[in-house]
């Protein structure tokens, strides 16, 4: 059981966003995607989650091909993702949108989804805010709501797009705990991060992308000490 | 004068029912349909044509009207949901104009602008409701039921799907649900509810013609939903009280009769713009409830506490 991405190429007109990207994300491990802006990290997430059709390549979750399926189908196969811009339901209460994420169809019993939402909101320290509209919350709490929805989906793979950026220290710690718990449950975790401390702390595998190409893969230590990465990403020259 | 007020009060109820349908489509699911008058019209025509045949049976007329509206709404939804929001609005307006033309032009059935009279009194459970008072009571009972049903719908899993679609269709998809199916259901459900307004309108007035169900009724229903508070289950009643009951009071002013109609349309437009303009400044029902709950120490006595939390 793993998420295998093979030879994915995606282009917007003449701009090649992903050029033959391959990587494997193992269950019970955190795979971090790093790279400068425009490297194609979010595009890769969009390809996996069915929002952007690639020109070619494959993405398999436990051997099931995800490419060619709709975003809805990919989500139902167990891929939960967050967005950099969060895409919360601003005019819907925190509890209701978490319940919604827990429901597979309108036939799901409200009692079950409510119990699950309550449990998740307690874990994320959102109980007091459960009746608030997502739009009325602060940034850190909005990010927690995004995580709440992912937890509620009960998926097998998580795609986290800069979820730790802009968090206060306590929120940051909570985020790390939740990711570690998900890792212990054997989830496949793929995350995009610019926060190198987080990458060092959490990532088992680091993949460095630059201009649509996957250049270096290894442990955090290996990737951070790679000369190519140092020159392209950290801007160091000798 | 008292009779006039009673009539206005009853019409308020009828329009509230018709607008409650649009509140499902527009208020909950965020699908801007400019064709809601079509479904009110179908309800009214079904009643006018079928009513005399079935001795004015309210149940039969209501079921038939809802059935016809659902069928027509499916056509609207199927042909139009391929396009995105703004285009759907234009497509639905075109649909409204097409159906209005059918109402006016299909003279052998609808009698066009001449209209159909002689609609019998409604009959419910073997009782003929032959006075305006009993019909008025019936209409307000139906209005209360419709409001209660939409409130239940809003709080359930269907309501959550509709709101998710209204807020963000892409996120709805990545959470594993289908915005297209949800919009489809919202249009069809809204059409069925609005047709009930048409049924009650035809019974109450006893006469209908095609002019009553043209695009200006669609605008009026939109005004009711927006002015009453979009997506709030009681909104259609509040909006109807303002748009149907209060605005026509301008006819009591000493104005030439030809200016009253256009002036009403002007006021609807101004009300919509004003309602949209003050959105965000007037606290919503949710916020008010929250503040009230906070003041009461978070205790909400009328609501059952949550059951035990199930640990994984």
Coordinates of C-alpha atoms in Angstrom, one line a residue:
Chain A
X1 CA 0.0 0.0 0.0
X2 CA 1.6 3.2 -1.2
X3 CA 1.1 6.2 -3.4
X4 CA 3.2 5.7 -6.6
X5 CA 3.6 8.6 -9.0
X6 CA 5.2 7.7 -12.2
X7 CA 6.3 9.9 -15.1
X8 CA 3.7 12.7 -14.6
X9 CA 3.9 15.5 -17.1
X10 CA 1.5 18.4 -16.9
X11 CA 1.5 21.6 -18.9
X12 CA -0.5 24.8 -19.1
X13 CA -0.2 25.8 -22.7
X14 CA 3.5 26.1 -23.3
X15 CA 4.4 26.2 -19.6
X16 CA 5.5 22.8 -18.5
X17 CA 4.5 22.6 -14.8
X18 CA 5.5 19.0 -14.2
X19 CA 8.1 17.3 -16.3
X20 CA 8.3 13.5 -15.9
X21 CA 7.9 13.5 -12.1
X22 CA 8.1 10.2 -10.3
X23 CA 8.0 9.5 -6.6
X24 CA 6.7 7.0 -4.1
X25 CA 5.0 7.9 -0.8
X26 CA 5.0 5.0 1.7
X27 CA 2.3 4.5 4.3
X28 CA 3.2 5.4 7.9
X29 CA 5.7 7.9 6.6
X30 CA 5.8 11.6 5.8
X31 CA 7.0 12.6 2.4
X32 CA 7.8 16.3 2.0
X33 CA 7.9 18.1 -1.2
X34 CA 10.1 21.2 -1.2
X35 CA 11.3 23.6 -3.8
X36 CA 11.0 27.2 -4.9
X37 CA 7.8 28.8 -5.9
X38 CA 6.7 27.6 -9.3
X39 CA 8.4 24.3 -8.9
X40 CA 5.1 22.4 -9.5
X41 CA 4.4 21.2 -6.0
X42 CA 0.8 22.3 -5.9
X43 CA 0.3 21.2 -9.5
X44 CA 1.3 17.7 -8.5
X45 CA -1.3 17.8 -5.7
X46 CA -3.9 19.0 -8.2
X47 CA -2.9 16.1 -10.6
X48 CA -3.2 13.5 -7.9
X49 CA -6.5 14.8 -6.5
X50 CA -8.1 14.9 -10.0
X51 CA -8.3 18.7 -10.4
X52 CA -5.7 19.0 -13.2
X53 CA -5.5 16.3 -15.9
X54 CA -1.9 15.5 -16.8
X55 CA -0.6 14.9 -20.3
X56 CA 0.7 11.6 -19.3
X57 CA 1.9 9.6 -16.3
X58 CA 0.2 7.6 -13.6
X59 CA -0.6 8.0 -9.9
X60 CA -1.6 4.8 -8.2
X61 CA -2.9 4.4 -4.7
X62 CA -2.5 0.7 -3.7
X63 CA -2.3 -0.1 -7.4
X64 CA -5.6 1.8 -8.2
X65 CA -5.0 4.3 -11.0
X66 CA -6.1 7.8 -9.9
X67 CA -5.4 9.6 -13.1
X68 CA -8.5 10.0 -15.2
X69 CA -10.8 9.9 -12.3
X70 CA -12.8 12.9 -11.1
X71 CA -11.8 14.8 -7.9
X72 CA -14.9 13.3 -6.3
X73 CA -13.9 9.8 -7.1
X74 CA -10.3 10.3 -6.0
X75 CA -11.6 11.6 -2.7
X76 CA -13.8 8.6 -2.3
X77 CA -10.8 6.3 -2.8
X78 CA -9.4 7.8 0.3
X79 CA -7.3 10.8 -0.8
X80 CA -7.9 13.8 1.4
X81 CA -6.3 17.1 0.6
X82 CA -6.0 20.6 1.9
X83 CA -5.6 23.8 -0.1
X84 CA -3.1 26.6 0.4
X85 CA -6.1 29.0 0.2
X86 CA -7.9 26.5 2.5
X87 CA -11.2 26.6 0.6
X88 CA -13.3 26.4 3.7
X89 CA -17.0 26.9 3.6
X90 CA -17.0 30.4 5.0
X91 CA -20.7 30.7 5.6
X92 CA -21.1 27.3 7.3
X93 CA -20.4 26.5 10.9
X94 CA -17.3 24.7 11.9
X95 CA -19.3 21.7 13.2
X96 CA -21.4 21.5 10.1
X97 CA -18.6 21.4 7.7
X98 CA -16.8 18.8 9.7
X99 CA -19.9 16.7 9.7
X100 CA -20.2 17.2 6.0
X101 CA -16.7 15.9 5.5
X102 CA -17.5 12.9 7.6
X103 CA -20.6 12.0 5.4
X104 CA -20.2 9.8 2.4
X105 CA -23.7 10.6 1.2
X106 CA -26.8 12.3 2.3
X107 CA -27.9 8.9 3.7
X108 CA -25.2 9.0 6.4
X109 CA -26.9 9.3 9.8
X110 CA -26.4 12.8 11.3
X111 CA -25.9 11.2 14.7
X112 CA -22.8 9.4 13.5
X113 CA -21.3 12.3 11.6
X114 CA -22.0 14.6 14.6
X115 CA -20.3 12.2 17.0
X116 CA -17.3 12.0 14.8
X117 CA -17.2 15.8 14.3
X118 CA -17.4 16.4 18.0
X119 CA -14.6 14.0 18.7
X120 CA -12.4 15.6 16.0
X121 CA -13.1 19.2 17.1
X122 CA -12.3 18.3 20.7
X123 CA -8.9 16.9 19.5
X124 CA -8.1 20.0 17.6
X125 CA -9.3 22.4 20.3
X126 CA -12.1 23.7 18.2
X127 CA -15.0 22.8 20.5
X128 CA -15.6 26.3 21.7
X129 CA -15.7 27.5 18.1
X130 CA -17.9 24.8 16.7
X131 CA -20.9 27.0 16.1
X132 CA -18.9 29.8 14.6
X133 CA -18.9 30.4 10.9
X134 CA -15.5 29.5 9.4
X135 CA -15.2 32.9 7.9
X136 CA -15.3 34.5 11.4
X137 CA -12.4 32.5 12.7
X138 CA -8.7 33.6 12.9
X139 CA -6.2 32.2 10.5
X140 CA -4.8 29.6 12.8
X141 CA -8.2 28.2 13.6
X142 CA -9.2 28.2 10.0
X143 CA -6.2 26.0 9.3
X144 CA -7.3 23.7 12.1
X145 CA -10.8 23.5 10.4
X146 CA -9.1 22.4 7.2
X147 CA -7.4 19.6 9.2
X148 CA -10.7 18.7 10.9
X149 CA -12.3 18.2 7.5
X150 CA -9.4 15.9 6.4
X151 CA -9.6 13.9 9.6
X152 CA -13.3 13.6 9.2
X153 CA -12.9 12.1 5.7
X154 CA -11.1 9.2 7.3
X155 CA -8.9 8.8 4.2
X156 CA -5.8 6.7 3.5
X157 CA -3.7 9.4 2.0
X158 CA -3.2 13.0 3.0
X159 CA -2.0 15.8 0.8
X160 CA -1.2 18.8 2.9
X161 CA -0.4 22.0 1.1
X162 CA 1.5 24.4 3.4
X163 CA -0.7 23.7 6.3
X164 CA 1.9 24.7 8.9
X165 CA 2.6 28.1 7.4
X166 CA 1.5 31.0 9.6
X167 CA 0.7 29.0 12.6
X168 CA 1.3 30.2 16.2
X169 CA 3.7 28.0 18.2
X170 CA 0.9 26.1 20.0
X171 CA -1.0 25.6 16.8
X172 CA 2.2 24.4 15.2
X173 CA 2.8 21.8 17.9
X174 CA -0.8 20.6 17.6
X175 CA -0.4 20.3 13.9
X176 CA 2.8 18.2 14.3
X177 CA 1.1 16.0 16.9
X178 CA -1.9 15.4 14.5
X179 CA 0.4 14.5 11.6
X180 CA 2.5 12.2 13.9
X181 CA -0.8 10.4 14.9
X182 CA -1.8 10.0 11.3
X183 CA 1.6 8.6 10.5
X184 CA 1.2 6.1 13.4
X185 CA -2.1 5.0 12.0
X186 CA -0.3 4.1 8.8
X187 CA -1.6 7.0 6.5
X188 CA 0.3 8.0 3.5
X189 CA 1.3 11.6 4.1
X190 CA 2.5 13.9 1.4
X191 CA 3.2 17.5 2.4
X192 CA 4.3 20.7 0.8
X193 CA 6.3 22.9 3.1
X194 CA 8.7 25.9 3.1
X195 CA 9.3 25.6 6.8
X196 CA 12.5 23.6 6.9
X197 CA 12.3 23.0 10.7
X198 CA 9.1 21.2 10.1
X199 CA 10.5 19.2 7.2
X200 CA 13.5 18.2 9.4
X201 CA 11.2 17.3 12.3
X202 CA 8.5 15.4 10.5
X203 CA 9.7 14.2 7.1
X204 CA 11.0 10.7 6.5
X205 CA 11.6 11.4 2.8
X206 CA 12.2 14.7 1.2
X207 CA 11.7 15.3 -2.5
X208 CA 13.2 18.5 -4.1
X209 CA 11.3 19.8 -7.1
X210 CA 12.6 22.6 -9.3
X211 CA 10.8 23.9 -12.4
X212 CA 8.7 20.8 -12.8
X213 CA 11.5 18.3 -12.3
X214 CA 12.2 16.1 -9.4
X215 CA 15.9 16.6 -8.8
X216 CA 16.8 15.1 -5.5
X217 CA 15.2 12.6 -3.2
X218 CA 16.5 11.4 0.2
X219 CA 16.4 12.0 3.9
X220 CA 16.1 15.6 5.1
X221 CA 19.8 15.6 5.9
X222 CA 20.8 14.3 2.5
X223 CA 18.6 16.7 0.6
X224 CA 19.5 19.7 2.6
X225 CA 23.2 19.0 2.2
X226 CA 23.0 18.4 -1.5
X227 CA 24.9 21.1 -3.4
X228 CA 22.3 21.5 -6.1
X229 CA 19.6 22.0 -3.6
X230 CA 21.8 24.5 -1.7
X231 CA 22.4 26.5 -4.8
X232 CA 18.9 26.4 -6.3
X233 CA 16.8 26.6 -3.1
X234 CA 18.9 28.3 -0.4
X235 CA 20.7 30.5 -2.9
X236 CA 24.1 29.6 -1.6
X237 CA 27.1 30.0 -3.8
X238 CA 30.6 28.9 -3.2
Chain B
X1 CA -60.3 47.9 4.0
X2 CA -60.3 44.9 6.3
X3 CA -61.1 42.6 3.4
X4 CA -58.2 44.2 1.5
X5 CA -55.8 43.5 4.4
X6 CA -57.0 39.9 4.7
X7 CA -56.4 39.4 1.0
X8 CA -52.9 40.9 1.2
X9 CA -52.2 38.7 4.3
X10 CA -53.2 35.6 2.4
X11 CA -51.2 36.5 -0.7
X12 CA -48.2 37.1 1.6
X13 CA -48.6 33.4 2.6
X14 CA -48.9 32.2 -1.0
X15 CA -45.8 34.2 -2.1
X16 CA -43.9 33.0 1.0
X17 CA -44.5 29.4 -0.1
X18 CA -43.5 30.1 -3.7
X19 CA -40.4 31.9 -2.5
X20 CA -39.5 29.0 0.0
X21 CA -38.9 26.9 -3.1
X22 CA -36.5 29.5 -4.5
X23 CA -34.9 29.7 -1.1
X24 CA -33.9 26.0 -1.4
X25 CA -32.5 26.5 -4.9
X26 CA -30.9 30.0 -4.5
X27 CA -30.6 30.4 -0.7
X28 CA -29.3 27.0 0.2
X29 CA -27.6 25.6 -2.9
X30 CA -26.6 29.0 -4.4
X31 CA -28.0 28.2 -7.8
X32 CA -29.3 31.5 -9.2
X33 CA -32.4 30.4 -11.1
X34 CA -34.4 33.2 -12.8
X35 CA -37.1 30.8 -13.8
X36 CA -38.9 30.2 -10.6
X37 CA -42.2 31.8 -11.8
X38 CA -42.4 28.9 -14.4
X39 CA -43.0 26.4 -11.6
X40 CA -45.6 28.6 -9.8
X41 CA -47.3 28.9 -13.2
X42 CA -47.3 25.2 -13.7
X43 CA -48.8 24.7 -10.3
X44 CA -51.5 27.2 -11.1
X45 CA -52.3 25.8 -14.6
X46 CA -52.4 22.3 -13.4
X47 CA -54.9 23.4 -10.8
X48 CA -57.0 25.4 -13.2
X49 CA -57.2 22.6 -15.7
X50 CA -57.3 19.6 -13.4
X51 CA -59.2 21.1 -10.5
X52 CA -62.7 21.1 -12.1
X53 CA -62.2 17.4 -13.2
X54 CA -61.3 16.2 -9.7
X55 CA -63.9 18.3 -7.7
X56 CA -61.2 20.6 -6.5
X57 CA -59.2 18.0 -4.6
X58 CA -56.3 19.8 -3.1
X59 CA -54.2 16.7 -2.6
X60 CA -54.6 15.5 -6.2
X61 CA -53.9 19.0 -7.6
X62 CA -50.8 19.4 -5.4
X63 CA -49.3 16.0 -6.3
X64 CA -50.0 16.5 -10.0
X65 CA -48.6 20.1 -9.9
X66 CA -45.4 18.9 -8.1
X67 CA -45.0 16.1 -10.5
X68 CA -45.3 18.3 -13.6
X69 CA -42.9 20.9 -12.0
X70 CA -40.4 18.2 -11.2
X71 CA -40.5 17.0 -14.8
X72 CA -40.0 20.5 -16.2
X73 CA -37.3 21.3 -13.6
X74 CA -35.4 18.2 -14.7
X75 CA -35.3 19.5 -18.2
X76 CA -34.1 22.9 -17.0
X77 CA -31.5 21.3 -14.8
X78 CA -30.3 18.8 -17.4
X79 CA -29.9 21.3 -20.1
X80 CA -28.4 24.1 -18.0
X81 CA -26.2 22.6 -15.3
X82 CA -23.5 22.0 -17.8
X83 CA -22.7 25.7 -17.7
X84 CA -21.3 27.6 -14.7
X85 CA -23.2 30.0 -12.4
X86 CA -23.5 33.2 -14.4
X87 CA -24.5 31.3 -17.5
X88 CA -27.0 29.3 -15.7
X89 CA -28.7 32.5 -14.7
X90 CA -28.9 33.6 -18.3
X91 CA -30.0 30.1 -19.4
X92 CA -32.8 30.0 -16.8
X93 CA -34.0 33.5 -17.8
X94 CA -34.2 32.3 -21.4
X95 CA -36.1 29.2 -20.1
X96 CA -38.5 31.6 -18.2
X97 CA -39.2 33.6 -21.3
X98 CA -39.7 30.4 -23.4
X99 CA -42.2 29.0 -21.0
X100 CA -44.0 32.4 -20.6
X101 CA -44.4 32.4 -24.3
X102 CA -46.0 28.9 -24.1
X103 CA -48.4 30.1 -21.4
X104 CA -49.4 33.0 -23.5
X105 CA -49.4 31.4 -26.9
X106 CA -50.9 27.9 -26.3
X107 CA -54.4 29.5 -26.3
X108 CA -56.4 26.2 -26.7
X109 CA -55.1 25.1 -23.3
X110 CA -54.1 28.1 -21.3
X111 CA -56.4 30.7 -22.8
X112 CA -53.4 33.0 -22.9
X113 CA -53.9 36.5 -21.4
X114 CA -57.7 36.0 -21.3
X115 CA -57.1 33.4 -18.7
X116 CA -59.0 30.6 -17.1
X117 CA -61.8 31.3 -14.6
X118 CA -64.2 29.1 -12.8
X119 CA -61.6 27.3 -10.7
X120 CA -63.6 25.5 -8.0
X121 CA -63.1 25.8 -4.3
X122 CA -60.4 23.6 -2.9
X123 CA -61.6 20.4 -1.2
X124 CA -59.5 18.8 1.6
X125 CA -60.4 15.6 3.4
X126 CA -64.0 15.8 2.0
X127 CA -64.5 19.4 3.2
X128 CA -65.0 22.2 0.7
X129 CA -63.1 25.3 1.8
X130 CA -65.6 27.8 0.3
X131 CA -64.7 31.0 2.3
X132 CA -61.6 33.2 1.9
X133 CA -61.1 32.8 5.7
X134 CA -60.8 29.0 5.6
X135 CA -58.6 29.2 2.5
X136 CA -56.4 31.8 4.2
X137 CA -56.0 29.5 7.2
X138 CA -55.1 26.6 4.9
X139 CA -52.5 28.7 3.1
X140 CA -50.8 29.8 6.3
X141 CA -50.8 26.2 7.6
X142 CA -49.1 25.1 4.4
X143 CA -46.7 28.0 4.7
X144 CA -45.8 27.0 8.2
X145 CA -45.3 23.4 7.1
X146 CA -43.1 24.5 4.2
X147 CA -41.0 26.7 6.4
X148 CA -40.7 23.9 9.0
X149 CA -39.7 21.3 6.3
X150 CA -37.1 23.6 4.7
X151 CA -35.7 24.3 8.2
X152 CA -35.4 20.5 8.8
X153 CA -33.9 20.1 5.3
X154 CA -31.4 22.8 6.0
X155 CA -30.2 21.2 9.3
X156 CA -29.8 17.7 7.8
X157 CA -27.3 16.1 5.6
X158 CA -29.0 17.4 2.4
X159 CA -28.8 21.0 3.7
X160 CA -25.1 20.5 4.5
X161 CA -24.5 19.3 0.9
X162 CA -26.5 22.3 -0.5
X163 CA -24.5 24.8 1.6
X164 CA -21.2 23.2 0.7
X165 CA -22.0 23.6 -3.0
X166 CA -23.0 27.2 -2.5
X167 CA -19.8 28.0 -0.6
X168 CA -17.2 26.1 -2.7
X169 CA -18.0 23.5 -5.4
X170 CA -14.3 22.5 -5.8
X171 CA -13.9 21.8 -2.1
X172 CA -17.2 19.9 -2.2
X173 CA -15.7 17.6 -4.9
X174 CA -12.4 17.1 -3.0
X175 CA -14.5 16.1 0.0
X176 CA -15.9 13.3 -2.1
X177 CA -19.3 14.7 -3.0
X178 CA -21.0 15.8 -6.3
X179 CA -21.9 19.4 -6.7
X180 CA -23.8 18.7 -9.9
X181 CA -26.1 16.1 -8.4
X182 CA -26.7 18.4 -5.4
X183 CA -27.6 21.4 -7.7
X184 CA -29.8 19.2 -9.7
X185 CA -31.7 18.1 -6.6
X186 CA -31.9 21.7 -5.3
X187 CA -33.5 22.9 -8.5
X188 CA -36.0 20.0 -8.6
X189 CA -36.9 20.3 -5.0
X190 CA -37.3 24.1 -5.2
X191 CA -39.6 23.7 -8.2
X192 CA -41.8 21.2 -6.4
X193 CA -42.2 23.6 -3.4
X194 CA -42.9 26.7 -5.6
X195 CA -45.5 24.8 -7.5
X196 CA -47.5 24.5 -4.3
X197 CA -47.7 28.3 -4.2
X198 CA -49.1 28.2 -7.7
X199 CA -51.8 25.6 -6.7
X200 CA -52.9 27.7 -3.7
X201 CA -52.8 30.9 -5.7
X202 CA -55.1 29.4 -8.4
X203 CA -57.6 28.2 -5.8
X204 CA -57.6 31.4 -3.8
X205 CA -58.0 33.8 -6.7
X206 CA -60.2 31.5 -8.8
X207 CA -58.8 33.0 -12.0
X208 CA -55.4 32.8 -13.6
X209 CA -53.8 34.2 -16.8
X210 CA -50.4 34.0 -18.4
X211 CA -49.4 37.6 -17.3
X212 CA -49.3 36.5 -13.6
X213 CA -46.3 34.1 -14.2
X214 CA -44.0 36.1 -16.4
X215 CA -40.4 37.1 -15.6
X216 CA -41.6 39.9 -13.3
X217 CA -42.9 37.2 -10.8
X218 CA -39.4 35.6 -10.9
X219 CA -37.9 39.0 -10.0
X220 CA -40.4 39.4 -7.3
X221 CA -39.6 36.0 -5.8
X222 CA -35.9 36.7 -6.0
X223 CA -36.5 40.0 -4.2
X224 CA -38.5 38.1 -1.5
X225 CA -35.7 35.6 -0.9
X226 CA -32.9 38.2 -0.8
X227 CA -34.8 40.8 1.2
X228 CA -36.0 38.2 3.7
X229 CA -32.5 36.9 4.4
X230 CA -31.0 34.5 1.9
X231 CA -30.7 30.9 3.1
X232 CA -32.7 31.5 6.2
X233 CA -35.8 29.2 6.4
X234 CA -38.1 32.0 7.8
X235 CA -36.7 34.4 5.2
X236 CA -39.4 33.9 2.6
X237 CA -42.1 34.8 5.1
X238 CA -40.3 38.0 6.2
X239 CA -39.4 38.9 2.6
X240 CA -43.0 38.3 1.5
X241 CA -44.3 40.5 4.3
X242 CA -42.1 43.3 3.0
X243 CA -42.4 42.8 -0.8
X244 CA -46.0 41.5 -1.1
X245 CA -47.6 43.3 1.9
X246 CA -45.7 46.5 2.4
X247 CA -44.6 47.6 -1.0
X248 CA -48.1 47.5 -2.7
X249 CA -49.2 50.0 -0.1
X250 CA -47.9 52.6 -2.5
X251 CA -51.1 52.0 -4.4
X252 CA -52.9 53.8 -1.6
X253 CA -50.9 56.9 -2.5
X254 CA -52.4 59.3 -4.9
X255 CA -50.5 58.1 -7.9
X256 CA -51.6 57.6 -11.5
X257 CA -52.4 53.9 -11.9
X258 CA -49.9 53.5 -14.8
X259 CA -47.0 54.4 -12.6
X260 CA -47.8 52.0 -9.8
X261 CA -46.6 48.9 -11.6
X262 CA -43.3 50.2 -12.8
X263 CA -42.7 51.9 -9.4
X264 CA -43.2 48.6 -7.7
X265 CA -40.6 46.9 -9.9
X266 CA -38.3 49.8 -9.1
X267 CA -38.7 49.3 -5.4
X268 CA -38.0 45.6 -5.7
X269 CA -34.8 46.4 -7.5
X270 CA -33.8 49.0 -4.9
X271 CA -34.7 46.5 -2.1
X272 CA -32.5 43.8 -3.7
X273 CA -29.6 46.2 -4.0
X274 CA -30.1 47.5 -0.5
X275 CA -30.3 44.0 1.0
X276 CA -27.1 42.9 -0.9
X277 CA -25.4 46.2 0.2
X278 CA -26.1 45.9 3.9
X279 CA -25.1 42.2 4.0
X280 CA -22.3 41.8 6.4
X281 CA -23.3 44.8 8.4
X282 CA -26.4 43.3 9.8
X283 CA -25.5 40.3 11.9
X284 CA -26.9 37.0 10.6
X285 CA -29.3 34.8 12.5
X286 CA -26.3 32.4 13.3
X287 CA -24.3 35.2 14.9
X288 CA -27.2 36.5 16.8
X289 CA -27.9 33.1 18.2
X290 CA -24.3 32.7 19.1
X291 CA -24.2 36.0 21.0
X292 CA -27.4 35.0 22.8
X293 CA -25.9 31.6 23.7
X294 CA -22.8 33.3 24.9
X295 CA -24.8 35.6 27.1
X296 CA -26.7 32.7 28.5
X297 CA -23.4 31.1 29.5
X298 CA -23.4 28.8 26.5
X299 CA -26.4 26.9 27.9
X300 CA -29.2 26.3 25.4
X301 CA -31.9 24.8 27.5
X302 CA -34.2 23.8 24.7
X303 CA -31.7 21.6 23.0
X304 CA -30.6 18.2 24.1
X305 CA -27.0 17.8 25.1
X306 CA -24.7 15.9 22.8
X307 CA -24.6 12.1 23.4
X308 CA -21.5 10.3 24.6
X309 CA -18.5 10.7 22.4
X310 CA -17.6 7.5 20.7
X311 CA -13.8 6.9 20.9
X312 CA -12.2 5.2 17.9

